Amino acid sequence: MRDPDMHDMFGAFVQSLSWKGSVPSLLSSILQRLVACFPIASDEQNILNFLDEAKGKLGCPIVYQQDIRVVKTERQSTKEMHYFRDFNSSCVKEPQYFTFHEILKCGQAYNEGYTVALRGLEFRYQSISAIADTLALMFGQPSVGANLYLTPPNSQGLACHFDDHCVFVCQIFGSKQWTVYSPPSQLLPRLYDNLLGSVVDYTKAGRREFILREGDILYIPRGFPHKACTESGVGDGSPGFSLHLTLSIEVEPPFEWGGVAHFALHHWSENQKRLFYDGSNILSQKLVLVSVNLLHVAIGIISNLDPCFRKACLTAAVSLSPVVYESLFQSQRNTFFYLIDKICTESRFMEVISSIEVAVHKNEDPFQQIRWLWVFCMEKETNSEYNTNKSFTSEDILSLCAQHKDKLEALFLNVKSRFCSEVIFEEVVTSHRMLLQKYRSTRKQYINGMISLHDKL
């Protein structure tokens, strides 16, 4: 898609580059003013916690792999080559900071066919941050990432791969040829999924090819394998190199539909806790708490198999016309009750118990997928008389099941039935939007701080 307004959208950013036509000088001017942007935990809701962990590191030089990569892929190859091979060694554990010497060598690397990839532009440029924030609001997500890729003529940077996030590719200068393949699976990859070793035979997949020129935008959904390369001697007179920016929409666990289902169960159980827990029978209270947690495991099992649970929830999307919003909201409501129906019909007690047994055998946490929910509840539940999120180890759950299997199974079925029949979509949406605002607030504090730091350099 060619966007006639794209140059206006990125005009302030392009102007800030002060590019005089020399790529090495462009690289040097960009890299010399950058500092490291250390990652903040996705479920962090208190910026002070991050600042305490990062003290002493803020303002450090950029770090290889974290902030910058310099790579190329030979044609017909599936492996990336790093220019700074020592920095990419698996033996290196400490952050590899870029000195002025490495910055100068990036120009040499570019001349040798390497792509320079910069991460986290939303932390470094106010103009890019504003675009990313607008996009995040439009899709109802906490934040959107922005990366920059500079590729020399007749070169390929990254090897063919697929991402765990959706991207909008925005061509700033030059041109680039993209090949996008059919996805290898109907299941969308989740954010933070381990994609290493995900070998796909692209020769058997359907493909589409696109040539992006200045002002063009290409949308690539997560899970779609793709590669991109520049050509030399482009017939339309555009330069052989390419400068493009990607805007990454990362659907974090709380904001995919599976996360919404977990949040809905939490919200419902919070509203029911006085009915569930009268304080007179500690064992009964334990069993009810465990039943709720077992239903969380059941939701996790279903969401691993049903593609709908992995899609982004858009109930918090803004900047839409009233007609579009009303249509979208009704569509989201239908999706929500599709999930509830799946939970009602496919949550099986023994399957859940077997899943926990397998997790124990593998030394895995069956609740890892909803760690964000426990973090969210931690502070709120500290002084609560009715803690609906009391932590139980897998061994505790299996022990209670061994001693009270029939009673626990009956309670599980009762909790499932009541949740599926009593949950109210509009209440879940209202509460879920408050969670989104907590995430957005912390991200915004960090982004504003990093932009302010870069502005002072």
Coordinates of C-alpha atoms in Angstrom, one line a residue:
M1 CA 0.0 0.0 0.0
R2 CA 1.3 3.4 -0.9
D3 CA 0.5 6.1 1.7
P4 CA 0.7 9.6 0.3
D5 CA 0.9 11.0 3.8
M6 CA 3.8 8.7 4.9
H7 CA 6.5 11.3 4.2
D8 CA 4.6 13.8 6.3
M9 CA 4.2 11.2 9.0
F10 CA 8.0 10.5 9.1
G11 CA 9.1 13.9 8.0
A12 CA 10.2 15.1 11.5
F13 CA 12.2 11.9 11.9
V14 CA 13.8 12.1 8.4
Q15 CA 14.7 15.8 9.1
S16 CA 16.3 14.8 12.4
L17 CA 18.7 12.5 10.5
S18 CA 20.3 15.5 8.8
W19 CA 21.4 13.2 6.0
K20 CA 23.8 14.6 3.5
G21 CA 23.9 11.6 1.1
S22 CA 26.8 9.7 2.7
V23 CA 25.7 6.4 4.4
P24 CA 28.7 6.1 6.6
S25 CA 28.3 9.6 7.9
L26 CA 24.6 8.9 8.4
L27 CA 25.4 5.8 10.5
S28 CA 27.9 7.7 12.6
S29 CA 25.6 10.6 13.3
I30 CA 22.8 8.3 14.4
L31 CA 24.8 5.8 16.5
Q32 CA 26.9 8.4 18.3
R33 CA 23.9 9.9 20.0
L34 CA 22.3 6.6 21.2
V35 CA 22.4 5.0 24.6
A36 CA 21.3 1.6 25.7
C37 CA 17.6 0.9 26.3
F38 CA 17.5 -1.9 28.7
P39 CA 14.3 -4.0 28.5
I40 CA 11.6 -3.5 31.1
A41 CA 9.6 -6.6 32.2
S42 CA 6.4 -6.8 30.2
D43 CA 4.3 -7.2 33.3
E44 CA 6.1 -4.5 35.3
Q45 CA 3.5 -2.0 36.6
N46 CA 5.8 0.1 38.8
I47 CA 8.5 2.1 37.1
L48 CA 10.4 2.5 40.4
N49 CA 11.1 -1.2 40.4
F50 CA 12.7 -1.0 37.0
L51 CA 14.7 2.1 37.9
D52 CA 16.1 0.3 41.0
E53 CA 17.2 -2.6 38.9
A54 CA 18.7 -0.4 36.1
K55 CA 20.5 2.1 38.3
G56 CA 24.1 2.4 37.3
K57 CA 23.3 1.3 33.7
L58 CA 21.1 4.1 32.4
G59 CA 23.1 6.2 29.9
C60 CA 25.4 3.4 29.0
P61 CA 26.5 2.9 25.3
I62 CA 24.3 0.8 23.1
V63 CA 24.6 -3.0 23.5
Y64 CA 25.0 -5.5 20.7
Q65 CA 21.9 -7.7 20.1
Q66 CA 19.9 -5.6 22.5
D67 CA 20.1 -2.3 20.7
I68 CA 21.9 -3.0 17.5
R69 CA 22.7 -5.9 15.1
V70 CA 25.0 -5.9 12.1
V71 CA 24.1 -8.9 9.9
K72 CA 23.9 -10.3 6.4
T73 CA 22.6 -13.4 4.7
E74 CA 24.2 -14.7 1.6
R75 CA 21.9 -15.5 -1.2
Q76 CA 20.6 -19.1 -1.1
S77 CA 21.6 -19.3 2.5
T78 CA 19.4 -19.7 5.6
K79 CA 22.0 -18.5 8.1
E80 CA 22.8 -15.0 9.2
M81 CA 26.4 -13.8 9.5
H82 CA 27.3 -11.2 12.1
Y83 CA 30.0 -8.7 11.4
F84 CA 30.9 -8.4 15.0
R85 CA 31.4 -12.2 15.5
D86 CA 33.0 -11.9 19.0
F87 CA 29.9 -10.0 20.2
N88 CA 27.6 -12.7 18.9
S89 CA 29.4 -15.6 20.7
S90 CA 27.2 -17.8 22.8
C91 CA 30.0 -17.8 25.4
V92 CA 29.6 -14.1 26.0
K93 CA 27.3 -13.5 29.0
E94 CA 27.9 -9.8 29.8
P95 CA 26.5 -6.9 27.8
Q96 CA 28.7 -6.1 24.8
Y97 CA 28.8 -2.3 24.7
F98 CA 29.6 -0.4 21.5
T99 CA 32.6 1.9 21.7
F100 CA 33.3 4.7 19.2
H101 CA 35.6 2.2 17.4
E102 CA 32.7 -0.2 16.8
I103 CA 30.5 2.7 15.6
L104 CA 33.0 3.7 13.0
K105 CA 33.3 0.0 11.9
C106 CA 29.6 -0.1 11.1
G107 CA 30.3 2.1 8.0
Q108 CA 32.9 -0.5 6.9
A109 CA 30.4 -3.3 7.6
Y110 CA 27.8 -1.6 5.4
N111 CA 30.3 -1.3 2.5
E112 CA 30.8 -5.1 2.9
G113 CA 27.1 -5.8 2.4
Y114 CA 25.9 -5.9 6.0
T115 CA 22.6 -4.6 7.2
V116 CA 22.6 -2.3 10.3
A117 CA 19.5 -3.0 12.4
L118 CA 18.6 -0.6 15.2
R119 CA 16.1 -1.5 17.8
G120 CA 13.8 0.6 20.0
L121 CA 13.5 3.8 18.0
E122 CA 10.3 4.6 20.0
F123 CA 12.7 5.2 23.0
R124 CA 15.0 7.5 21.1
Y125 CA 13.0 9.8 18.8
Q126 CA 9.9 11.7 20.0
S127 CA 8.4 11.7 16.4
I128 CA 8.6 7.9 16.2
S129 CA 7.3 7.5 19.7
A130 CA 4.2 9.6 18.8
I131 CA 3.5 7.4 15.8
A132 CA 4.0 4.2 17.8
D133 CA 1.8 5.4 20.6
T134 CA -1.0 6.3 18.1
L135 CA -0.8 2.9 16.6
A136 CA -0.9 1.2 20.0
L137 CA -4.1 3.2 20.9
M138 CA -5.7 2.2 17.6
F139 CA -5.1 -1.5 18.3
G140 CA -5.8 -1.4 22.0
Q141 CA -2.3 -2.5 23.0
P142 CA 0.1 -1.2 25.7
S143 CA 2.9 -0.2 23.2
V144 CA 4.3 -0.6 19.7
G145 CA 8.0 -1.1 18.9
A146 CA 9.9 0.5 16.1
N147 CA 13.1 -0.7 14.5
L148 CA 15.2 0.7 11.7
Y149 CA 17.0 -1.2 9.0
L150 CA 19.7 0.1 6.7
T151 CA 20.7 -2.3 3.9
P152 CA 23.3 -1.7 1.2
P153 CA 22.6 -2.5 -2.5
N154 CA 22.4 -6.1 -3.7
S155 CA 22.2 -7.5 -0.1
Q156 CA 20.0 -9.4 2.3
G157 CA 20.1 -8.6 6.0
L158 CA 18.0 -11.1 8.0
A159 CA 17.5 -14.7 6.9
C160 CA 14.0 -15.8 6.0
H161 CA 12.1 -16.0 9.3
F162 CA 8.7 -15.4 10.9
D163 CA 8.0 -13.2 13.9
D164 CA 5.9 -13.5 17.0
H165 CA 4.5 -10.1 16.3
C166 CA 2.8 -8.3 13.5
V167 CA 4.7 -5.6 11.6
F168 CA 4.1 -2.6 9.4
V169 CA 7.1 -2.2 7.1
C170 CA 7.5 1.5 6.1
Q171 CA 9.9 2.3 3.3
I172 CA 11.7 5.6 4.1
F173 CA 14.4 5.7 1.4
G174 CA 15.3 3.5 -1.5
S175 CA 13.5 0.3 -2.3
K176 CA 13.4 -3.3 -1.2
Q177 CA 12.0 -6.6 -2.6
W178 CA 10.0 -8.6 -0.1
T179 CA 8.9 -12.3 -0.3
V180 CA 6.1 -13.3 2.0
Y181 CA 5.3 -17.0 2.4
S182 CA 2.1 -18.8 3.6
P183 CA 2.2 -19.5 7.3
P184 CA 3.3 -23.0 8.3
S185 CA 0.6 -23.3 10.9
Q186 CA -2.9 -21.9 11.6
L187 CA -1.8 -21.3 15.2
L188 CA -0.4 -17.8 15.5
P189 CA 3.0 -17.7 17.3
R190 CA 2.7 -16.2 20.7
L191 CA 4.9 -13.3 21.9
Y192 CA 8.0 -14.7 23.6
D193 CA 7.5 -18.2 22.0
N194 CA 10.8 -19.9 21.4
L195 CA 11.1 -19.7 17.6
L196 CA 14.6 -21.1 17.4
G197 CA 14.6 -24.4 15.6
S198 CA 11.3 -23.6 13.8
V199 CA 12.4 -25.0 10.5
V200 CA 10.0 -24.5 7.6
D201 CA 10.3 -25.8 4.1
Y202 CA 9.6 -22.5 2.2
T203 CA 9.9 -24.2 -1.2
K204 CA 6.6 -25.8 -0.7
A205 CA 4.8 -22.8 0.7
G206 CA 2.8 -20.3 -1.3
R207 CA 4.4 -17.0 -1.8
R208 CA 3.8 -13.4 -2.8
E209 CA 6.4 -10.8 -3.8
F210 CA 6.3 -7.1 -3.3
I211 CA 8.7 -4.3 -4.2
L212 CA 8.5 -1.5 -1.6
R213 CA 9.5 2.0 -2.7
E214 CA 9.6 5.3 -0.8
G215 CA 6.2 5.9 0.8
D216 CA 5.0 2.2 0.6
I217 CA 3.8 0.3 3.6
L218 CA 3.5 -3.5 3.8
Y219 CA 1.7 -5.3 6.6
I220 CA 3.1 -8.8 7.6
P221 CA 1.0 -10.7 10.1
R222 CA 2.9 -12.7 12.8
G223 CA 3.7 -16.2 11.7
F224 CA 4.1 -15.4 8.0
P225 CA 7.7 -16.3 6.9
H226 CA 9.4 -13.5 5.0
K227 CA 12.7 -12.2 3.7
A228 CA 13.8 -9.0 2.0
C229 CA 16.7 -7.9 -0.2
T230 CA 17.9 -5.0 -2.2
E231 CA 18.8 -5.0 -5.8
S232 CA 21.5 -3.1 -7.7
G233 CA 20.7 -1.1 -10.7
V234 CA 17.0 -0.6 -10.0
G235 CA 15.3 0.4 -13.2
D236 CA 13.1 3.2 -11.8
G237 CA 16.1 5.2 -10.8
S238 CA 15.8 4.8 -7.1
P239 CA 19.0 4.2 -5.2
G240 CA 20.1 0.6 -4.6
F241 CA 20.2 0.8 -0.9
S242 CA 17.2 0.7 1.5
L243 CA 16.2 2.4 4.7
H244 CA 13.0 1.1 6.2
L245 CA 11.3 1.2 9.5
T246 CA 9.2 -1.5 11.1
L247 CA 6.4 -0.8 13.5
S248 CA 5.8 -3.9 15.6
I249 CA 2.5 -4.7 17.2
E250 CA 3.3 -7.1 20.0
V251 CA 0.2 -8.9 21.4
E252 CA 1.2 -9.4 25.0
P253 CA -0.3 -12.3 27.0
P254 CA -2.9 -10.2 28.9
F255 CA -4.2 -8.7 25.6
E256 CA -4.7 -11.7 23.5
W257 CA -8.1 -13.5 23.8
G258 CA -6.6 -16.3 25.9
G259 CA -5.4 -13.6 28.3
V260 CA -8.8 -12.0 28.4
A261 CA -10.4 -15.4 29.2
H262 CA -8.0 -15.7 32.2
F263 CA -8.7 -12.2 33.2
A264 CA -12.5 -12.8 33.0
L265 CA -12.2 -15.8 35.3
H266 CA -10.2 -13.7 37.7
H267 CA -12.7 -10.9 37.6
W268 CA -15.7 -13.3 38.1
S269 CA -14.0 -15.1 41.0
E270 CA -13.3 -11.7 42.6
N271 CA -16.9 -10.9 42.5
Q272 CA -17.9 -14.3 43.9
K273 CA -15.5 -14.6 46.7
R274 CA -17.8 -13.7 49.6
L275 CA -20.2 -16.4 48.3
F276 CA -17.5 -18.9 47.9
Y277 CA -15.5 -18.3 51.1
D278 CA -17.4 -18.0 54.4
G279 CA -14.2 -18.7 56.5
S280 CA -15.8 -21.5 58.4
N281 CA -14.3 -24.4 56.5
I282 CA -10.6 -24.0 55.5
L283 CA -10.5 -27.2 53.4
S284 CA -13.6 -26.1 51.4
Q285 CA -12.0 -22.7 50.8
K286 CA -8.8 -24.4 49.6
L287 CA -10.7 -26.7 47.2
V288 CA -12.6 -23.8 45.7
L289 CA -9.4 -21.8 45.2
V290 CA -7.8 -24.8 43.6
S291 CA -10.8 -25.3 41.4
V292 CA -10.4 -21.8 40.0
N293 CA -6.8 -22.4 39.4
L294 CA -7.6 -25.7 37.6
L295 CA -9.9 -23.8 35.3
H296 CA -7.1 -21.4 34.5
V297 CA -5.0 -24.5 33.5
A298 CA -8.0 -25.7 31.4
I299 CA -8.1 -22.4 29.6
G300 CA -4.4 -22.6 28.9
I301 CA -4.8 -26.1 27.4
I302 CA -7.6 -24.9 25.1
S303 CA -5.8 -21.7 24.1
N304 CA -2.8 -23.8 23.0
L305 CA -5.0 -25.5 20.4
D306 CA -7.6 -23.0 19.3
P307 CA -6.3 -20.2 17.0
C308 CA -9.0 -17.8 18.2
F309 CA -7.5 -17.6 21.7
R310 CA -4.2 -16.3 20.3
K311 CA -5.7 -13.4 18.4
A312 CA -5.5 -9.8 19.7
C313 CA -8.4 -8.5 21.7
L314 CA -9.4 -5.1 20.3
T315 CA -12.0 -4.1 22.9
A316 CA -9.8 -1.2 24.0
A317 CA -9.2 0.1 20.4
V318 CA -9.7 3.8 20.1
S319 CA -9.5 6.5 17.3
L320 CA -12.3 4.7 15.4
S321 CA -15.5 6.2 14.0
P322 CA -18.6 5.4 16.0
V323 CA -20.0 3.1 13.2
V324 CA -16.7 1.2 13.0
Y325 CA -16.4 1.0 16.8
E326 CA -19.9 -0.3 17.2
S327 CA -19.3 -3.0 14.6
L328 CA -16.0 -3.9 16.1
F329 CA -17.4 -4.1 19.6
Q330 CA -20.2 -6.4 18.6
S331 CA -17.6 -8.6 16.8
Q332 CA -15.5 -8.7 19.9
R333 CA -18.5 -9.6 22.0
N334 CA -19.2 -12.5 19.7
T335 CA -15.6 -13.7 20.0
F336 CA -15.8 -13.5 23.8
F337 CA -18.8 -15.7 24.0
Y338 CA -17.3 -18.1 21.5
L339 CA -14.4 -18.5 24.0
I340 CA -16.7 -19.0 26.9
D341 CA -18.6 -21.7 25.0
K342 CA -15.3 -23.5 24.3
I343 CA -14.3 -23.3 27.9
C344 CA -17.7 -24.7 29.0
T345 CA -17.6 -27.6 26.6
E346 CA -13.9 -28.5 26.4
S347 CA -12.6 -28.0 30.0
R348 CA -12.1 -31.5 31.4
F349 CA -11.0 -32.2 34.9
M350 CA -8.9 -35.3 34.3
E351 CA -7.2 -33.6 31.3
V352 CA -6.2 -30.7 33.6
I353 CA -4.8 -33.0 36.3
S354 CA -2.8 -35.0 33.7
S355 CA -1.4 -31.8 32.3
I356 CA -0.2 -30.7 35.8
E357 CA 1.3 -34.2 36.3
V358 CA 3.2 -33.8 33.0
A359 CA 4.4 -30.3 34.0
V360 CA 5.7 -31.6 37.4
H361 CA 7.5 -34.5 35.6
K362 CA 9.2 -31.9 33.3
N363 CA 9.9 -29.5 36.2
E364 CA 7.7 -26.9 34.5
D365 CA 5.2 -24.4 35.9
P366 CA 1.7 -25.0 34.5
F367 CA 0.8 -21.4 35.5
Q368 CA 3.7 -19.7 33.8
Q369 CA 1.4 -18.5 31.0
I370 CA -0.5 -16.4 33.5
R371 CA 2.4 -15.1 35.6
W372 CA 1.2 -11.6 34.6
L373 CA -2.1 -12.2 36.3
W374 CA -0.5 -13.2 39.6
V375 CA 1.7 -10.0 39.4
F376 CA -1.4 -7.9 38.8
C377 CA -3.2 -9.4 41.8
M378 CA -0.2 -9.4 44.2
E379 CA -0.5 -5.9 45.6
K380 CA -4.3 -5.9 45.6
E381 CA -4.6 -9.2 47.4
T382 CA -2.0 -8.5 50.1
N383 CA -4.5 -7.1 52.5
S384 CA -7.5 -9.0 51.2
E385 CA -9.5 -11.3 53.5
Y386 CA -10.5 -13.3 50.5
N387 CA -7.5 -14.1 48.4
T388 CA -8.8 -15.7 45.2
N389 CA -5.3 -16.0 43.8
K390 CA -3.5 -17.8 46.7
S391 CA -0.6 -19.6 45.3
F392 CA -0.6 -23.4 45.3
T393 CA 2.3 -25.4 44.0
S394 CA 1.6 -28.1 41.5
E395 CA 2.4 -30.7 44.2
D396 CA -0.1 -29.1 46.5
I397 CA -2.8 -29.4 43.9
L398 CA -2.0 -33.0 43.1
S399 CA -1.9 -33.9 46.8
L400 CA -5.4 -32.4 47.3
C401 CA -6.6 -34.2 44.2
A402 CA -5.4 -37.5 45.5
Q403 CA -7.1 -37.0 48.9
H404 CA -10.4 -35.3 47.7
K405 CA -10.7 -36.2 44.0
D406 CA -14.5 -36.5 43.8
K407 CA -15.1 -33.4 45.8
L408 CA -12.5 -31.4 43.9
E409 CA -13.9 -32.6 40.5
A410 CA -17.5 -31.6 41.6
L411 CA -16.3 -28.2 42.6
F412 CA -14.3 -27.8 39.4
L413 CA -17.5 -28.5 37.3
N414 CA -19.5 -26.2 39.5
V415 CA -17.0 -23.3 39.1
K416 CA -16.8 -23.9 35.4
S417 CA -20.6 -23.9 35.0
R418 CA -21.2 -20.8 37.1
F419 CA -18.4 -18.9 35.5
C420 CA -19.5 -19.6 32.0
S421 CA -23.2 -18.7 32.7
E422 CA -22.6 -15.7 35.0
V423 CA -19.6 -13.8 33.4
I424 CA -20.6 -10.4 32.1
F425 CA -18.8 -9.2 29.0
E426 CA -19.2 -5.5 29.6
E427 CA -17.9 -5.7 33.2
V428 CA -14.8 -7.7 32.0
V429 CA -14.1 -5.1 29.3
T430 CA -14.3 -2.2 31.7
S431 CA -11.9 -3.9 34.2
H432 CA -9.6 -5.1 31.4
R433 CA -9.2 -1.6 30.1
M434 CA -8.0 -0.5 33.6
L435 CA -5.3 -3.2 33.3
L436 CA -4.3 -1.9 29.9
Q437 CA -4.0 1.6 31.4
K438 CA -1.7 0.3 34.1
Y439 CA 0.6 -1.2 31.5
R440 CA 0.5 1.9 29.3
S441 CA 1.3 4.2 32.1
T442 CA 4.4 2.3 33.1
R443 CA 5.6 2.0 29.5
K444 CA 4.9 5.7 28.9
Q445 CA 7.0 6.7 31.9
Y446 CA 9.9 4.6 30.6
I447 CA 9.6 5.8 27.0
N448 CA 9.4 9.5 28.1
G449 CA 12.4 9.1 30.3
M450 CA 14.5 7.5 27.6
I451 CA 13.5 10.1 25.0
S452 CA 14.4 12.9 27.5
L453 CA 17.8 11.2 28.1
H454 CA 18.5 11.0 24.3
D455 CA 17.3 14.6 23.8
K456 CA 20.0 15.8 26.2
L457 CA 22.8 14.0 24.3

